[in-house]
CSV table of C-alpha atoms in Angstrom, one decimal:
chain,number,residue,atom,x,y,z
A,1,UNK,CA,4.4,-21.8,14.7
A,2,UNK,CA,2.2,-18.7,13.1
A,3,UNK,CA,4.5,-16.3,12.2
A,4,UNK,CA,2.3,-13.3,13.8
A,5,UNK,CA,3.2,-11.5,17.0
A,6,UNK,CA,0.7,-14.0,19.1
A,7,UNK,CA,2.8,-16.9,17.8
A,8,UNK,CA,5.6,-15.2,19.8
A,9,UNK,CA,4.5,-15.3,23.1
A,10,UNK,CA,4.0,-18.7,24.3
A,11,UNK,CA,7.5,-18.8,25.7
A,12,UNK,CA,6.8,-15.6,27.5
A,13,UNK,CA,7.2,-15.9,31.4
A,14,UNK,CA,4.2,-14.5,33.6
A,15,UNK,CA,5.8,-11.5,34.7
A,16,UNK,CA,5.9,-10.1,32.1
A,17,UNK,CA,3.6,-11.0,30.0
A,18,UNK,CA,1.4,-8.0,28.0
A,19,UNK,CA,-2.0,-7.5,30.4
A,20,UNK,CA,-4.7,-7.9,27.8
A,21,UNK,CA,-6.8,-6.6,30.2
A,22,UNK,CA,-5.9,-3.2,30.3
A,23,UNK,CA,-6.9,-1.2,27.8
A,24,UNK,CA,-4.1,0.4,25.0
A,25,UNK,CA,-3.7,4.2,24.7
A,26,UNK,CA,-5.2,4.7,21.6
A,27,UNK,CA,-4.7,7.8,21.4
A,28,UNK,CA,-1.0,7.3,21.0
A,29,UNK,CA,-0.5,4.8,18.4
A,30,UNK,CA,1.2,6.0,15.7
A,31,UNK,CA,4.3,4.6,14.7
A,32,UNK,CA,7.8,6.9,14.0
A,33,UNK,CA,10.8,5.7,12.2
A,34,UNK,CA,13.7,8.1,12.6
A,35,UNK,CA,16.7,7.8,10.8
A,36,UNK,CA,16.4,4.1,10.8
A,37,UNK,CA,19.0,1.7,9.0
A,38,UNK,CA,18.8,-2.3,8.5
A,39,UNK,CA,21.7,-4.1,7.4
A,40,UNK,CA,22.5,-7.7,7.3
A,41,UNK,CA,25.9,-8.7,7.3
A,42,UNK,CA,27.0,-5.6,6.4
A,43,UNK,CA,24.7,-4.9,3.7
A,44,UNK,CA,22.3,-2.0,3.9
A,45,UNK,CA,18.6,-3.1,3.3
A,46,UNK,CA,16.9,-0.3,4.8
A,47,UNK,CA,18.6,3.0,4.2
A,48,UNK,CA,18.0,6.3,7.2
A,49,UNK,CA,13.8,5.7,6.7
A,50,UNK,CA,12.4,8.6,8.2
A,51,UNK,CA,8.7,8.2,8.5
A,52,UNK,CA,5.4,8.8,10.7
A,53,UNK,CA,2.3,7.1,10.6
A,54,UNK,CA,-0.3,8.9,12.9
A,55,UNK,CA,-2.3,7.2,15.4
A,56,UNK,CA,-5.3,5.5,13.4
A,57,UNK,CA,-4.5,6.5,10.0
A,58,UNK,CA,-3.8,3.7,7.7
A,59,UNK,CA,-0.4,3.8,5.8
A,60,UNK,CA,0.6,1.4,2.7
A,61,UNK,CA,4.6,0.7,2.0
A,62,UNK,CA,4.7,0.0,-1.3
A,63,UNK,CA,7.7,-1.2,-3.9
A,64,UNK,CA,8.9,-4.1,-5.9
A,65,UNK,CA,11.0,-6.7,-4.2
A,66,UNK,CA,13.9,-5.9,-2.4
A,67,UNK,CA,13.0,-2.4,-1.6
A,68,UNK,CA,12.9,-2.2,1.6
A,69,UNK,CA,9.5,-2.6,2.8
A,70,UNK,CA,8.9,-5.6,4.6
A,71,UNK,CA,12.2,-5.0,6.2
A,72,UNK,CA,10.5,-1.9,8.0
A,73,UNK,CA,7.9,-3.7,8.8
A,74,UNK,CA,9.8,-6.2,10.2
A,75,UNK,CA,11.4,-3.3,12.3
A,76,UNK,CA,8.6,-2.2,13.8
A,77,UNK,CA,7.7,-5.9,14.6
A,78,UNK,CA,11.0,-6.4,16.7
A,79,UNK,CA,12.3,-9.2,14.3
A,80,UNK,CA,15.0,-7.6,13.3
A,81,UNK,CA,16.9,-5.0,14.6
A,82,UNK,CA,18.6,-1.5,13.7
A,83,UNK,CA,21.9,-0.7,13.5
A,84,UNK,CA,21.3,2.8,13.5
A,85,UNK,CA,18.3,4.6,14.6
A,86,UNK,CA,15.3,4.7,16.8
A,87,UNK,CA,11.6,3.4,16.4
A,88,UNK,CA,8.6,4.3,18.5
A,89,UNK,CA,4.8,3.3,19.1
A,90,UNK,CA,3.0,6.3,20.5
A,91,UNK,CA,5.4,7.8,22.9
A,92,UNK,CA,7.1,5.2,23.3
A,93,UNK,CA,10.7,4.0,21.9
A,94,UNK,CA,10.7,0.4,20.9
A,95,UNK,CA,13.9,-0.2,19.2
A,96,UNK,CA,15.6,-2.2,21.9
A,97,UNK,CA,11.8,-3.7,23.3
A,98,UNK,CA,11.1,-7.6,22.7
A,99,UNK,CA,8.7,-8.5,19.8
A,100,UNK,CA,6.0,-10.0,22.6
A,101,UNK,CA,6.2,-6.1,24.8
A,102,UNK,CA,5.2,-3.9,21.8
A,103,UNK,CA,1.3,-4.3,21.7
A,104,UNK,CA,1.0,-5.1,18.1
A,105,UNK,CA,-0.4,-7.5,15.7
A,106,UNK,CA,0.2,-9.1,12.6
A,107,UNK,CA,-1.0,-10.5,9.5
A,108,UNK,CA,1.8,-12.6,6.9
A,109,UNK,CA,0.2,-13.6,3.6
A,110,UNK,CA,0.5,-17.4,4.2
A,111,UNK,CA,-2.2,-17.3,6.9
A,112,UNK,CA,0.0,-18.7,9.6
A,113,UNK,CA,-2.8,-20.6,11.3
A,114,UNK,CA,-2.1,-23.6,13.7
A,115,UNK,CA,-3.8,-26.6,11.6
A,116,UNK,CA,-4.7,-28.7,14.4
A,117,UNK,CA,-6.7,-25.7,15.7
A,118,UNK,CA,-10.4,-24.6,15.3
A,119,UNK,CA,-11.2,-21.0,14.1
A,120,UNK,CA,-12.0,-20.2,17.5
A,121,UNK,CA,-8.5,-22.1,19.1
A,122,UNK,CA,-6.5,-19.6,16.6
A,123,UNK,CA,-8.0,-16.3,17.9
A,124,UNK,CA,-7.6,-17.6,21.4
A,125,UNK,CA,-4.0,-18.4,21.3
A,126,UNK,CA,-2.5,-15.2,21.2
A,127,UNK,CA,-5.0,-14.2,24.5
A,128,UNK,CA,-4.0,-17.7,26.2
A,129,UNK,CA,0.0,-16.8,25.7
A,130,UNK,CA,-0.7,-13.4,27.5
A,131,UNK,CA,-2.2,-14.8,30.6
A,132,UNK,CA,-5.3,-13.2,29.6
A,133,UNK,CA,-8.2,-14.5,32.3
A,134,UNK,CA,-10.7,-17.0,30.6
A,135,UNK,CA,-13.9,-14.6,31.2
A,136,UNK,CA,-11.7,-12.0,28.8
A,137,UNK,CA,-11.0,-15.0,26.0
A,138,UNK,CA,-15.2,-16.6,26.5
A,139,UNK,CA,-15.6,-12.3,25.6
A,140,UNK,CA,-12.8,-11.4,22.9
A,141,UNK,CA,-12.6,-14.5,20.4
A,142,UNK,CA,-16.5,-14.4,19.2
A,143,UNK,CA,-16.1,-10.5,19.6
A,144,UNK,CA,-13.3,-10.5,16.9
A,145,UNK,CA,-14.6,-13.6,14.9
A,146,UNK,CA,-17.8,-11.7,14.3
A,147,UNK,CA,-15.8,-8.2,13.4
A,148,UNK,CA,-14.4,-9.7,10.6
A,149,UNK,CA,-17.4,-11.8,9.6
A,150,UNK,CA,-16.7,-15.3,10.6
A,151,UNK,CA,-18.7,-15.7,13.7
A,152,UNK,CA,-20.4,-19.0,12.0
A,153,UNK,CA,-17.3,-20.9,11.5
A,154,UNK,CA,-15.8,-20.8,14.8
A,155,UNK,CA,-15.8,-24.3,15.0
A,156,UNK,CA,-13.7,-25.2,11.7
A,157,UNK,CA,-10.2,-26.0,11.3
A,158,UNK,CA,-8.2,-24.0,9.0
A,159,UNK,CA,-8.7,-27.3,6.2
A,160,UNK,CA,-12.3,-26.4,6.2
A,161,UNK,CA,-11.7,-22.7,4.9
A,162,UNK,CA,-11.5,-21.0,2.3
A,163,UNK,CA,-7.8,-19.1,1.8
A,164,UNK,CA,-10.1,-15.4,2.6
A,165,UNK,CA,-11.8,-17.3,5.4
A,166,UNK,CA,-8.5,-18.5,6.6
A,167,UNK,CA,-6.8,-14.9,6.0
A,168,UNK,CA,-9.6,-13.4,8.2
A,169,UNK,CA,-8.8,-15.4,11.4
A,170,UNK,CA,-5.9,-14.5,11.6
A,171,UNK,CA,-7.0,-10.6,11.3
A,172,UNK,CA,-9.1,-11.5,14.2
A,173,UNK,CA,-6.4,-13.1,15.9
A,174,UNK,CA,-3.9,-10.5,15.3
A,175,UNK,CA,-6.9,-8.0,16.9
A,176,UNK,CA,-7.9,-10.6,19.7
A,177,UNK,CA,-5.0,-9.1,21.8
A,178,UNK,CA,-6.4,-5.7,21.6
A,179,UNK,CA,-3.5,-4.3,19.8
A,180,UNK,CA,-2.2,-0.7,18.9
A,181,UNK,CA,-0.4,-1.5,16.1
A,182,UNK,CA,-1.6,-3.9,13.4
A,183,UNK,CA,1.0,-4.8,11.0
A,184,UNK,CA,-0.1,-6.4,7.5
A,185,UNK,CA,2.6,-7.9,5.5
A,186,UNK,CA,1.4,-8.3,1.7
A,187,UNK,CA,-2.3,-10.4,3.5
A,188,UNK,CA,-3.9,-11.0,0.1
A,189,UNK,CA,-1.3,-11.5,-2.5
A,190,UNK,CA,-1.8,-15.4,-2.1
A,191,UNK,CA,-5.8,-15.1,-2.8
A,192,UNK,CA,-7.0,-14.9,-6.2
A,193,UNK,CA,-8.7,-11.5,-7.8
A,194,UNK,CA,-12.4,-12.1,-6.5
A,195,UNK,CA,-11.4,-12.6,-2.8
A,196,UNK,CA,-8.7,-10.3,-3.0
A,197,UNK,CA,-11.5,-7.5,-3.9
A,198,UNK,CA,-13.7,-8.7,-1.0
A,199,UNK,CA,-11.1,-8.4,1.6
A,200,UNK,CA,-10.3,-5.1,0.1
A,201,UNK,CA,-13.5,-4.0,1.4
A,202,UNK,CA,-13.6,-6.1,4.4
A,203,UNK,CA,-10.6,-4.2,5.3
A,204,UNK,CA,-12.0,-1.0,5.1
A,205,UNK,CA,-14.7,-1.7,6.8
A,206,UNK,CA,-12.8,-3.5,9.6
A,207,UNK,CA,-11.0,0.3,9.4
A,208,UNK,CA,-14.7,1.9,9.9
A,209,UNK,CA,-15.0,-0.1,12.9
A,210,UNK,CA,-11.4,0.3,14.3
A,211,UNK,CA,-11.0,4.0,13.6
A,212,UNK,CA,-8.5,4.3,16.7
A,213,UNK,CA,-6.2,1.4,15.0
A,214,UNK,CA,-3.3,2.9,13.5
A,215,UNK,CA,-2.3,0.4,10.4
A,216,UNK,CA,1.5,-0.5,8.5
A,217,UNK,CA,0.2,-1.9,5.5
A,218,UNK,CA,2.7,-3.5,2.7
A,219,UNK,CA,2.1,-4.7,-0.6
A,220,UNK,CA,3.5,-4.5,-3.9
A,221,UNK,CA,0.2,-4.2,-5.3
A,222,UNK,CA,-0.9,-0.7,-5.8
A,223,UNK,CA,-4.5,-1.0,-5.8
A,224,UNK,CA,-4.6,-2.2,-2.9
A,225,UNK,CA,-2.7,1.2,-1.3
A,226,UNK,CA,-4.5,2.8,-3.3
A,227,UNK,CA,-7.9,1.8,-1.9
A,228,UNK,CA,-6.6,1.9,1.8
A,229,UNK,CA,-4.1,3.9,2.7
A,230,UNK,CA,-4.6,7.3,4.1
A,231,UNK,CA,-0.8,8.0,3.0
A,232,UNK,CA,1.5,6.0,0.4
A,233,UNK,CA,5.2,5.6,1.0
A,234,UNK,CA,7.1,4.5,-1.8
A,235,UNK,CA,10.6,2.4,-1.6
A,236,UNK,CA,13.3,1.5,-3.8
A,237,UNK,CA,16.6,0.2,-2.8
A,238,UNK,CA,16.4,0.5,1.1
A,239,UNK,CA,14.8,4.3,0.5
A,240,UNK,CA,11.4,5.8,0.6
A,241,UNK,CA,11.7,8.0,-2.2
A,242,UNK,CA,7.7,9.7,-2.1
A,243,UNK,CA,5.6,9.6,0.4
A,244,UNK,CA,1.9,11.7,0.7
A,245,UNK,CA,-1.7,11.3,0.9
A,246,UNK,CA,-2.7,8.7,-1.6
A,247,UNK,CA,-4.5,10.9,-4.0
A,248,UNK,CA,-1.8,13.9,-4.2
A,249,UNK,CA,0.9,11.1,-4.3
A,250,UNK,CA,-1.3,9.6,-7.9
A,251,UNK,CA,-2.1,12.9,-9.1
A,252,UNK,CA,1.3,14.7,-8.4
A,253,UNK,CA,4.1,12.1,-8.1
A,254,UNK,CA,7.5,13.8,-7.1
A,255,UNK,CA,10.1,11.8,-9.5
A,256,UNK,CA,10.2,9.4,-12.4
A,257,UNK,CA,9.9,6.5,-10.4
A,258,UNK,CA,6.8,6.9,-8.0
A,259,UNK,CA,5.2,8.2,-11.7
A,260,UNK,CA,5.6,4.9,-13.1
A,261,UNK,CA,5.2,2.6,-10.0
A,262,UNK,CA,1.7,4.0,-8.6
A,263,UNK,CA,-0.2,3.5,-11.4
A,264,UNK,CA,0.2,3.5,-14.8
A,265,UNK,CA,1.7,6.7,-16.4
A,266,UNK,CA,2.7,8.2,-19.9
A,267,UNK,CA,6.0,10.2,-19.2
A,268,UNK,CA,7.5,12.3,-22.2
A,269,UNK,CA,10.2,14.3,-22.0
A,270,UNK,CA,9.7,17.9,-22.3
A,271,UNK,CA,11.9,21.3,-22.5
A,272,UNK,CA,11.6,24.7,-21.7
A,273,UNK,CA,9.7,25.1,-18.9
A,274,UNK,CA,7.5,28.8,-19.1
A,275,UNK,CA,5.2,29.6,-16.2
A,276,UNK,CA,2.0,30.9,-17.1
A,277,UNK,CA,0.5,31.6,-13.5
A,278,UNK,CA,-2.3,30.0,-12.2
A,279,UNK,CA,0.5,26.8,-11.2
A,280,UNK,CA,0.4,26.0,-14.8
A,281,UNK,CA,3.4,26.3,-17.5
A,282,UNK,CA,4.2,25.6,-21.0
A,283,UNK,CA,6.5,23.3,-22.3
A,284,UNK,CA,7.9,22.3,-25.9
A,285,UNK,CA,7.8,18.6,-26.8
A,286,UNK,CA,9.0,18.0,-30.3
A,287,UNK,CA,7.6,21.1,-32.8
A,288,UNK,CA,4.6,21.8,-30.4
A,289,UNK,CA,3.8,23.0,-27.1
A,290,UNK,CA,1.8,21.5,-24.3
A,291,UNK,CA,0.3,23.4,-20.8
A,292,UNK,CA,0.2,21.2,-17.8
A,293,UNK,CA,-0.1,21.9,-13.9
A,294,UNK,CA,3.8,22.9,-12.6
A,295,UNK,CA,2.6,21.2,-9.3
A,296,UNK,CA,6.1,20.9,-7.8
A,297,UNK,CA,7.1,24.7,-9.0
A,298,UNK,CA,10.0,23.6,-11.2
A,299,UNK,CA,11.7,26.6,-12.3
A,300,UNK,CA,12.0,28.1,-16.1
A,301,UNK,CA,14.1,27.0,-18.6
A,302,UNK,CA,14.5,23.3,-17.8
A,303,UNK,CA,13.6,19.8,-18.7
A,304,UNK,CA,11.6,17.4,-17.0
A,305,UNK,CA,8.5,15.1,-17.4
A,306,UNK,CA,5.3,15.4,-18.2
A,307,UNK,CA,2.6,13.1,-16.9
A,308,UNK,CA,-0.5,12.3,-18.1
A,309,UNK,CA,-2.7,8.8,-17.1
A,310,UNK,CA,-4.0,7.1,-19.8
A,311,UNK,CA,-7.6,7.4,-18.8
A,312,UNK,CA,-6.7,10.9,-19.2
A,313,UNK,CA,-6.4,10.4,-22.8
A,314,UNK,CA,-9.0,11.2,-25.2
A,315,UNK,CA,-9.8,10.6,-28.6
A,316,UNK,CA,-11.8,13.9,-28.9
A,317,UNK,CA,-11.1,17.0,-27.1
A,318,UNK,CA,-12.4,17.2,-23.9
A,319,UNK,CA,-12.1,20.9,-23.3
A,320,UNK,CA,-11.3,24.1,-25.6
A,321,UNK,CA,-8.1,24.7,-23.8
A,322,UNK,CA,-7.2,20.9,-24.0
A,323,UNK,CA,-3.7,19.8,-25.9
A,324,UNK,CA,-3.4,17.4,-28.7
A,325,UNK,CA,-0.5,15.1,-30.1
A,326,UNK,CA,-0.2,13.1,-32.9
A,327,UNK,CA,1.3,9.3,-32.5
A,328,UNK,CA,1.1,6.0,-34.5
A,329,UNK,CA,-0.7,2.7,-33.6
A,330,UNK,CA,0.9,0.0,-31.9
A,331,UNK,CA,-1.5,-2.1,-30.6
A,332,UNK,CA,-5.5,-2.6,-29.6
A,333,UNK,CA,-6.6,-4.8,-27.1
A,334,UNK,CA,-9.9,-5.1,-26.3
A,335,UNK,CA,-10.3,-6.1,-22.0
A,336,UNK,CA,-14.3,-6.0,-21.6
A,337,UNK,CA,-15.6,-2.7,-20.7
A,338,UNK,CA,-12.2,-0.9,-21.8
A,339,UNK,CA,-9.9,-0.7,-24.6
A,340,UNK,CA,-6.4,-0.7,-24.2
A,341,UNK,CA,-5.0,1.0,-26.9
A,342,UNK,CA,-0.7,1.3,-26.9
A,343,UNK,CA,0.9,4.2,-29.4
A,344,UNK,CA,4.4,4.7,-30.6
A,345,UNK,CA,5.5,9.0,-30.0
A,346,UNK,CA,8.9,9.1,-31.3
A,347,UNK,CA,9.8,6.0,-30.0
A,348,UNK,CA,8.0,6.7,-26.3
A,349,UNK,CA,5.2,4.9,-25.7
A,350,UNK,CA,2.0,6.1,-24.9
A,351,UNK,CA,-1.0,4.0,-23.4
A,352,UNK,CA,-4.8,5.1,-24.0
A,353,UNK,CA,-7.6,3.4,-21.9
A,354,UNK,CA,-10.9,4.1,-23.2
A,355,UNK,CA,-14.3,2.9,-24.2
A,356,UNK,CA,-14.1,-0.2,-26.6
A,357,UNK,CA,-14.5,1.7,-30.2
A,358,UNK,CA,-16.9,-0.1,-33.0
A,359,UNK,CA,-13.8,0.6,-35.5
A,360,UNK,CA,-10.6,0.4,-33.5
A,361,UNK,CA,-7.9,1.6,-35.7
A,362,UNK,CA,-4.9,-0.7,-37.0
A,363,UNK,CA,-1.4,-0.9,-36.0
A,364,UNK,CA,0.9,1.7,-38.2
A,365,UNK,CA,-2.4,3.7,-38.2
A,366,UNK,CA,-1.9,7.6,-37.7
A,367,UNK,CA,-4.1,9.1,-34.4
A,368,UNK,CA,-4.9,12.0,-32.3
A,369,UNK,CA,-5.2,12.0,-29.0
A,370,UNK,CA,-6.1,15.2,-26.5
A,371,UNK,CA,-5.9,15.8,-23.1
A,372,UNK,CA,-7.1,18.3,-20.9
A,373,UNK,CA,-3.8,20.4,-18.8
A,374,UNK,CA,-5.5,20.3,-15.5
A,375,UNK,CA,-5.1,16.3,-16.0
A,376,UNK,CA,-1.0,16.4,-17.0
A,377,UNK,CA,1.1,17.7,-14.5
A,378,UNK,CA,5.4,18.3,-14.8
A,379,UNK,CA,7.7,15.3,-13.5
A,380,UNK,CA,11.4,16.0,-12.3
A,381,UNK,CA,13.4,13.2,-13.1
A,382,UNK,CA,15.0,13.0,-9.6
A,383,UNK,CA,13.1,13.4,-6.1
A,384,UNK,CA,11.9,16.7,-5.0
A,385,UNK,CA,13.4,18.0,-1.6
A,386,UNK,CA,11.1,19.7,0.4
């Protein structure tokens, strides 16, 4: 049996059944977590999450396994319950609500399709569970089939399908029940690169389409939140420990660990902390001194991080004002239309993506590299409270 929310209806009695008919609220779709802890057996596996998704905004959960994420997803789902807390869709609190009464849908990133089914049978099935009237299912299932670009392979069984093809059936499934919630749990981490990039896109444009839909996506792949979400949240260890507008969240990540897990970053530690105004401040690393943007406002006089991508490194100075620092060669790799280049600072490493160079230097080699302080910014260790 699929392991989305229409898979979960077929034992449903009639009365009360979701009416498919009937339009959702849209308007109140957004999702709220409030203080809300998992634990199984006793062990805590999703620690007081306090979070709100907005109604149709899109919002990626992202960390390595274990962290927490697809338990909350779960959570919202109705699979598994809280032992402490409350969730809500819209106005409405769903902690204690059956999986089949919440109005959601959902995508799991082994399809889930029913293999003795056509393309067409799948997107039904969730409509048929709900008692929906046949003139609604004739309507819906080439509606959605042709939303997400499959309208020409209604008749196929899942066999005859690609892995995207397959994965974009069940979207349309998932969406056939007219859904306020759409839940995605890591739906391209079994298709390879190419595909992955397509339905990347897909997605967004499905988004376009759907403004109203309000989204939970989660994946441990951060270019995938990256290109969707609205907002980021980052776990680790049952806690979200950043969360902000995907951009900000890249640009100025509040501790250590969201540096190092969205993206790629350089962190060195640096020392006494000197505002200059403007949001900037000096720090001292080693004999020298760098400026970078003081984002979070960390006060004078301490130590912290600073951050700088390694796109953001330069071989030549991109501005007047820019800051330089000396390191030692460790590696080149050339990957196409970039050069990966990885340095050795003290013993900190220190990556460089550029444009492939006709000489690349060799390992043990001496080089300078320069970046500009609007593109560093200053790292505290530990999360920031607001």
């Amino acid at each position: 049996m699929p392991a989305d929310l229409a898979g979960t209806a077929n034992a449903v009695p009639a009365v009360v059944r979701v009416g498919v008919e009937r339009a959702a609220d849209r308007s109140s779709s957004g999702i709220g977590f409030e203080d809300v802890t998992v634990a199984y057996n006793g062990l805590v596996v999703l620690d007081s999450l306090t979070l709100a998704v907005n109604p149709g905004e899109i919002v990626a959960l992202i960390g390595p396994s274990g962290s927490g994420k697809t338990t909350a997803l779960r959570a919202v789902a109705g699979f598994v319950r809280p032992v402490r807390g409350r969730i809500t869709i819209g106005p409405r609190d769903v902690t204690n609500v059956a999986p089949h009464a919440r109005n959601i849908g959902m995508v799991v990133q082994n399809y889930a399709l029913f293999p003795h089914m056509r393309a067409e049978e799948n997107v039904a099935f969730g409509l048929r569970a709900r008692g929906a009237a046949a003139d609604v299912i004739r309507q819906r299932v080439p509606e959605c089939l042709r939303l997400v670009g499959m309208a020409s392979y209604a008749k196929r069984y899942p066999r005859e399908l690609s892995g995207g093809q397959q994965q974009r059936v069940a979207i349309a499934r998932a969406l056939a029940i007219r859904p306020q919630v759409l839940l995605l749990d890591e739906p391209l981490s079994a298709l390879d690169a190419q595909i992955r990039r397509s339905m990347l896109d897909e997605l967004a444009k499905l988004h376009r389409e759907l403004p109203s839909l309000t989204v939970l996506y989660v994946t441990h792949d951060q270019t995938e939140a990256l290109t969707l979400a609205d907002h980021i949240g980052i776990m680790r260890d049952g806690k979200l420990v950043a969360f902000g507008d995907a951009q900000s969240l890249y640009r100025y990540p509040p501790n250590r660990f969201s540096a190092e897990f969205l993206g790629r970053a350089n962190l060195l530690p640096v020392q006494a902390l000197v505002a200059t105004g403007g949001g900037m401040a000096r720090v001292r690393f080693r004999d020298g001194a760098f400026v970078a943007r003081n984002h979070h406002a960390l006060p004078d006089g301490g130590e912290c991080l600073l951050c700088v991508r390694p796109h953001d490194l330069c071989l030549a100075p991109p501005d007047a004002a820019s800051n330089a620092l000396t390191a030692t060669v460790k590696s080149v790799q050339w990957q196409g239309d970039m050069q990966s280049v990885e340095l050795d600072v003290d013993g900190h490493l220190l990556r460089v993506s550029c444009a492939p160079m006709h000489a690349p230097p060799s390992p043990g080699a001496p080089l300078t590299v320069h970046f500009s302080a609007t593109q560093a910014t200053l790292v505290p260790e530990t999360m920031v409270r607001g």
